[in-house]
């Protein structure tokens, strides 16, 4: 494992709990989930709980080193007077291996810019955390035929400070904004078309290093549609919000 990078097998099943599940609920979730999901060498499961629940999730995992834990957001500075924020070194010290960067809610609810995502990606890597860079178009952008242009812009910006070798440690999540929390999933064909375009762009950014990055799909993934999405060309895993909040439902999804 170079760079201290935890072994990540595809498909990747990543749970983004967003602002749900405190420590008590997280512990109860893990008890149920771990009883229903035995370690499998052919996939990777990751959790992105709220930062205050990270320790509860980590402690619950005990010897289950096959399951990885990350944070949903980091500040780009390592420390200082940034009330309410968490830095990459703090997240790493708390047991995170990964950090979501540029999630659509960060971009569109909290006004995070491409430039800020670039600084966060760099901060994560500088602290030894592995970024999961999220990209995706809004509905009006899709309707104007700008899907690829938006994703390429977000990718180029997010990865702009990295060497090719550093790019190789990033995971990409394609999350069309119109599919998030709406019950309106991209069809496997639509997801695949964007994943293939993203992979081509990654190759042009970082050569063979770029071509190998896992690209996850996110947006209204559930137990019914997950298999078809994973079978689509270029889809290396899923990033799941709502359907990852129920322990039994999430266990069903990760066993698909
Ligand atoms: P939903 O699965 O609730 O649509 O959320 C997707 C998402 O934003 C995961 O990061």
GROMACS .gro file of C-alpha atoms and ligand atoms in nm:
model
  266
    1UNK     CA    1   0.000   0.000   0.000
    2UNK     CA    2   0.190   0.304  -0.121
    3UNK     CA    3   0.129   0.644   0.043
    4UNK     CA    4  -0.030   0.460   0.337
    5UNK     CA    5  -0.328   0.422   0.106
    6UNK     CA    6  -0.577   0.171   0.241
    7UNK     CA    7  -0.655  -0.105  -0.001
    8UNK     CA    8  -0.961  -0.009  -0.200
    9UNK     CA    9  -1.132  -0.277  -0.406
   10UNK     CA   10  -1.403  -0.189  -0.652
   11UNK     CA   11  -1.696  -0.178  -0.644
   12UNK     CA   12  -1.693   0.082  -0.369
   13UNK     CA   13  -2.008   0.127  -0.163
   14UNK     CA   14  -1.986   0.465   0.010
   15UNK     CA   15  -2.248   0.591   0.255
   16UNK     CA   16  -2.283   0.968   0.291
   17UNK     CA   17  -2.500   1.022   0.597
   18UNK     CA   18  -2.504   1.400   0.546
   19UNK     CA   19  -2.647   1.571   0.860
   20UNK     CA   20  -2.808   1.254   0.999
   21UNK     CA   21  -2.724   1.012   1.284
   22UNK     CA   22  -2.561   1.125   1.607
   23UNK     CA   23  -2.320   0.900   1.801
   24UNK     CA   24  -2.597   0.699   1.971
   25UNK     CA   25  -2.782   0.626   1.647
   26UNK     CA   26  -2.452   0.556   1.471
   27UNK     CA   27  -2.356   0.290   1.727
   28UNK     CA   28  -2.696   0.122   1.695
   29UNK     CA   29  -2.666   0.132   1.315
   30UNK     CA   30  -2.324  -0.031   1.326
   31UNK     CA   31  -2.440  -0.313   1.557
   32UNK     CA   32  -2.713  -0.404   1.309
   33UNK     CA   33  -2.503  -0.346   0.998
   34UNK     CA   34  -2.196  -0.545   1.109
   35UNK     CA   35  -2.418  -0.843   1.199
   36UNK     CA   36  -2.547  -0.839   0.839
   37UNK     CA   37  -2.230  -0.764   0.646
   38UNK     CA   38  -1.938  -1.006   0.679
   39UNK     CA   39  -1.605  -0.892   0.533
   40UNK     CA   40  -1.590  -0.946   0.156
   41UNK     CA   41  -1.262  -0.922  -0.032
   42UNK     CA   42  -1.429  -0.820  -0.360
   43UNK     CA   43  -1.559  -0.477  -0.256
   44UNK     CA   44  -1.498  -0.179  -0.027
   45UNK     CA   45  -1.745  -0.024   0.213
   46UNK     CA   46  -1.696   0.333   0.339
   47UNK     CA   47  -1.891   0.558   0.573
   48UNK     CA   48  -1.902   0.935   0.577
   49UNK     CA   49  -2.085   1.012   0.905
   50UNK     CA   50  -2.123   1.360   1.055
   51UNK     CA   51  -1.788   1.459   1.207
   52UNK     CA   52  -1.923   1.432   1.562
   53UNK     CA   53  -2.023   1.070   1.498
   54UNK     CA   54  -1.694   0.962   1.341
   55UNK     CA   55  -1.547   0.833   1.669
   56UNK     CA   56  -1.862   0.631   1.742
   57UNK     CA   57  -1.846   0.471   1.397
   58UNK     CA   58  -1.472   0.401   1.426
   59UNK     CA   59  -1.507   0.251   1.773
   60UNK     CA   60  -1.794   0.031   1.659
   61UNK     CA   61  -1.583  -0.109   1.376
   62UNK     CA   62  -1.321  -0.252   1.617
   63UNK     CA   63  -1.132  -0.517   1.418
   64UNK     CA   64  -1.326  -0.456   1.095
   65UNK     CA   65  -1.035  -0.281   0.924
   66UNK     CA   66  -1.200  -0.369   0.591
   67UNK     CA   67  -1.448  -0.083   0.644
   68UNK     CA   68  -1.321   0.272   0.594
   69UNK     CA   69  -1.443   0.596   0.747
   70UNK     CA   70  -1.419   0.950   0.617
   71UNK     CA   71  -1.541   1.303   0.676
   72UNK     CA   72  -1.792   1.493   0.465
   73UNK     CA   73  -1.596   1.817   0.446
   74UNK     CA   74  -1.267   1.973   0.556
   75UNK     CA   75  -1.127   2.324   0.570
   76UNK     CA   76  -0.819   2.389   0.355
   77UNK     CA   77  -0.616   2.534   0.641
   78UNK     CA   78  -0.453   2.291   0.884
   79UNK     CA   79  -0.551   2.492   1.194
   80UNK     CA   80  -0.642   2.835   1.316
   81UNK     CA   81  -0.928   3.071   1.388
   82UNK     CA   82  -1.198   2.907   1.172
   83UNK     CA   83  -1.481   2.854   1.418
   84UNK     CA   84  -1.695   2.553   1.336
   85UNK     CA   85  -1.457   2.399   1.083
   86UNK     CA   86  -1.251   2.078   1.086
   87UNK     CA   87  -0.916   2.044   0.915
   88UNK     CA   88  -0.764   1.751   0.729
   89UNK     CA   89  -0.506   1.680   1.006
   90UNK     CA   90  -0.785   1.683   1.268
   91UNK     CA   91  -0.993   1.442   1.059
   92UNK     CA   92  -0.693   1.216   1.007
   93UNK     CA   93  -0.615   1.217   1.380
   94UNK     CA   94  -0.979   1.124   1.451
   95UNK     CA   95  -0.943   0.812   1.234
   96UNK     CA   96  -1.065   0.925   0.893
   97UNK     CA   97  -0.891   0.787   0.585
   98UNK     CA   98  -1.100   0.975   0.328
   99UNK     CA   99  -1.265   1.315   0.284
  100UNK     CA  100  -1.549   1.413   0.055
  101UNK     CA  101  -1.461   1.732  -0.128
  102UNK     CA  102  -1.694   1.944  -0.341
  103UNK     CA  103  -2.015   1.756  -0.263
  104UNK     CA  104  -2.301   1.928  -0.445
  105UNK     CA  105  -2.450   2.046  -0.116
  106UNK     CA  106  -2.119   2.210  -0.028
  107UNK     CA  107  -2.111   2.375  -0.370
  108UNK     CA  108  -2.475   2.476  -0.404
  109UNK     CA  109  -2.601   2.519  -0.046
  110UNK     CA  110  -2.281   2.660   0.106
  111UNK     CA  111  -2.143   2.833  -0.203
  112UNK     CA  112  -1.814   2.642  -0.222
  113UNK     CA  113  -1.615   2.739  -0.532
  114UNK     CA  114  -1.396   2.537  -0.766
  115UNK     CA  115  -1.096   2.717  -0.621
  116UNK     CA  116  -1.191   2.614  -0.269
  117UNK     CA  117  -1.238   2.251  -0.374
  118UNK     CA  118  -0.886   2.259  -0.521
  119UNK     CA  119  -0.746   2.387  -0.191
  120UNK     CA  120  -0.938   2.120   0.003
  121UNK     CA  121  -0.815   1.840  -0.224
  122UNK     CA  122  -0.458   1.963  -0.176
  123UNK     CA  123  -0.508   1.994   0.202
  124UNK     CA  124  -0.643   1.640   0.224
  125UNK     CA  125  -0.350   1.493   0.036
  126UNK     CA  126  -0.104   1.703   0.235
  127UNK     CA  127  -0.242   1.552   0.556
  128UNK     CA  128  -0.246   1.195   0.426
  129UNK     CA  129  -0.622   1.179   0.371
  130UNK     CA  130  -0.758   1.051   0.042
  131UNK     CA  131  -1.005   1.285  -0.128
  132UNK     CA  132  -1.328   1.175  -0.291
  133UNK     CA  133  -1.388   1.463  -0.531
  134UNK     CA  134  -1.754   1.508  -0.622
  135UNK     CA  135  -1.862   1.658  -0.954
  136UNK     CA  136  -2.196   1.691  -1.128
  137UNK     CA  137  -2.424   1.918  -1.325
  138UNK     CA  138  -2.744   2.093  -1.223
  139UNK     CA  139  -3.069   2.027  -1.409
  140UNK     CA  140  -3.055   2.348  -1.613
  141UNK     CA  141  -2.698   2.269  -1.711
  142UNK     CA  142  -2.800   1.920  -1.829
  143UNK     CA  143  -3.091   2.066  -2.024
  144UNK     CA  144  -2.854   2.308  -2.197
  145UNK     CA  145  -2.626   2.017  -2.293
  146UNK     CA  146  -2.350   2.132  -2.059
  147UNK     CA  147  -2.311   1.816  -1.849
  148UNK     CA  148  -1.967   1.723  -1.975
  149UNK     CA  149  -1.840   2.080  -1.975
  150UNK     CA  150  -1.940   2.130  -1.610
  151UNK     CA  151  -1.790   1.799  -1.494
  152UNK     CA  152  -1.467   1.864  -1.684
  153UNK     CA  153  -1.440   2.213  -1.534
  154UNK     CA  154  -1.493   2.078  -1.181
  155UNK     CA  155  -1.244   1.794  -1.236
  156UNK     CA  156  -0.975   2.017  -1.384
  157UNK     CA  157  -1.013   2.269  -1.103
  158UNK     CA  158  -1.031   2.012  -0.824
  159UNK     CA  159  -0.720   1.827  -0.937
  160UNK     CA  160  -0.529   2.135  -1.054
  161UNK     CA  161  -0.269   2.141  -0.777
  162UNK     CA  162  -0.181   1.770  -0.788
  163UNK     CA  163   0.101   1.575  -0.949
  164UNK     CA  164   0.000   1.276  -1.162
  165UNK     CA  165   0.102   1.042  -0.879
  166UNK     CA  166  -0.120   1.237  -0.638
  167UNK     CA  167  -0.412   1.228  -0.882
  168UNK     CA  168  -0.381   0.848  -0.866
  169UNK     CA  169  -0.487   0.856  -0.499
  170UNK     CA  170  -0.817   1.039  -0.562
  171UNK     CA  171  -1.162   0.882  -0.597
  172UNK     CA  172  -1.416   1.061  -0.816
  173UNK     CA  173  -1.791   1.067  -0.750
  174UNK     CA  174  -2.023   1.175  -1.028
  175UNK     CA  175  -2.341   1.306  -0.868
  176UNK     CA  176  -2.584   1.482  -1.101
  177UNK     CA  177  -2.744   1.746  -0.879
  178UNK     CA  178  -3.092   1.678  -1.019
  179UNK     CA  179  -3.068   1.313  -0.907
  180UNK     CA  180  -2.969   1.383  -0.545
  181UNK     CA  181  -3.245   1.319  -0.295
  182UNK     CA  182  -3.508   1.346  -0.567
  183UNK     CA  183  -3.584   0.979  -0.639
  184UNK     CA  184  -3.488   1.060  -0.998
  185UNK     CA  185  -3.188   0.836  -1.069
  186UNK     CA  186  -2.977   0.871  -1.382
  187UNK     CA  187  -3.037   0.573  -1.608
  188UNK     CA  188  -2.742   0.334  -1.621
  189UNK     CA  189  -2.683   0.452  -1.981
  190UNK     CA  190  -2.682   0.820  -1.882
  191UNK     CA  191  -2.450   0.754  -1.587
  192UNK     CA  192  -2.223   0.545  -1.806
  193UNK     CA  193  -2.193   0.813  -2.073
  194UNK     CA  194  -2.073   1.067  -1.817
  195UNK     CA  195  -1.840   0.819  -1.645
  196UNK     CA  196  -1.675   0.737  -1.975
  197UNK     CA  197  -1.629   1.108  -2.048
  198UNK     CA  198  -1.488   1.167  -1.698
  199UNK     CA  199  -1.241   0.881  -1.743
  200UNK     CA  200  -1.126   1.021  -2.075
  201UNK     CA  201  -1.072   1.359  -1.911
  202UNK     CA  202  -0.882   1.202  -1.620
  203UNK     CA  203  -0.655   1.034  -1.873
  204UNK     CA  204  -0.589   1.363  -2.041
  205UNK     CA  205  -0.516   1.527  -1.703
  206UNK     CA  206  -0.288   1.258  -1.559
  207UNK     CA  207  -0.223   0.996  -1.826
  208UNK     CA  208  -0.245   0.632  -1.721
  209UNK     CA  209  -0.259   0.738  -1.354
  210UNK     CA  210  -0.581   0.924  -1.430
  211UNK     CA  211  -0.737   0.643  -1.628
  212UNK     CA  212  -0.735   0.412  -1.327
  213UNK     CA  213  -0.926   0.620  -1.072
  214UNK     CA  214  -1.247   0.470  -0.938
  215UNK     CA  215  -1.551   0.673  -1.048
  216UNK     CA  216  -1.861   0.632  -0.832
  217UNK     CA  217  -2.217   0.726  -0.923
  218UNK     CA  218  -2.441   0.903  -0.671
  219UNK     CA  219  -2.799   1.026  -0.682
  220UNK     CA  220  -3.106   0.834  -0.559
  221UNK     CA  221  -2.927   0.498  -0.554
  222UNK     CA  222  -3.130   0.230  -0.375
  223UNK     CA  223  -3.151  -0.148  -0.336
  224UNK     CA  224  -3.361  -0.176  -0.653
  225UNK     CA  225  -3.140   0.019  -0.893
  226UNK     CA  226  -2.790  -0.042  -0.752
  227UNK     CA  227  -2.711  -0.358  -0.951
  228UNK     CA  228  -2.798  -0.205  -1.288
  229UNK     CA  229  -2.589   0.104  -1.208
  230UNK     CA  230  -2.289  -0.105  -1.101
  231UNK     CA  231  -2.319  -0.310  -1.420
  232UNK     CA  232  -2.301   0.005  -1.635
  233UNK     CA  233  -1.973   0.061  -1.816
  234UNK     CA  234  -1.738   0.286  -1.621
  235UNK     CA  235  -1.928   0.276  -1.290
  236UNK     CA  236  -1.691   0.158  -1.016
  237UNK     CA  237  -1.918   0.205  -0.718
  238UNK     CA  238  -2.190   0.415  -0.564
  239UNK     CA  239  -2.213   0.708  -0.321
  240UNK     CA  240  -2.544   0.678  -0.139
  241UNK     CA  241  -2.730   0.928   0.078
  242UNK     CA  242  -3.087   0.850   0.188
  243UNK     CA  243  -3.071   0.474   0.128
  244UNK     CA  244  -2.759   0.439   0.346
  245UNK     CA  245  -2.938   0.555   0.662
  246UNK     CA  246  -3.117   0.230   0.735
  247UNK     CA  247  -2.875  -0.041   0.852
  248UNK     CA  248  -3.062  -0.335   0.704
  249UNK     CA  249  -3.128  -0.154   0.377
  250UNK     CA  250  -2.764  -0.050   0.350
  251UNK     CA  251  -2.650  -0.408   0.421
  252UNK     CA  252  -2.872  -0.523   0.134
  253UNK     CA  253  -2.717  -0.265  -0.096
  254UNK     CA  254  -2.355  -0.349  -0.008
  255UNK     CA  255  -2.423  -0.719  -0.062
  256UNK     CA  256  -2.560  -0.659  -0.413
  257LIG     P1  257  -2.925   1.045  -0.224
  257LIG     O1  258  -2.876   0.902  -0.233
  257LIG     O2  259  -3.008   1.070  -0.102
  257LIG     O3  260  -2.987   1.089  -0.352
  257LIG     O4  261  -2.793   1.136  -0.204
  257LIG     C1  262  -2.687   1.120  -0.291
  257LIG     C2  263  -2.571   1.194  -0.238
  257LIG     O5  264  -2.567   1.316  -0.240
  257LIG     C3  265  -2.460   1.116  -0.180
  257LIG     O6  266  -2.349   1.195  -0.158
   0.00000   0.00000   0.00000
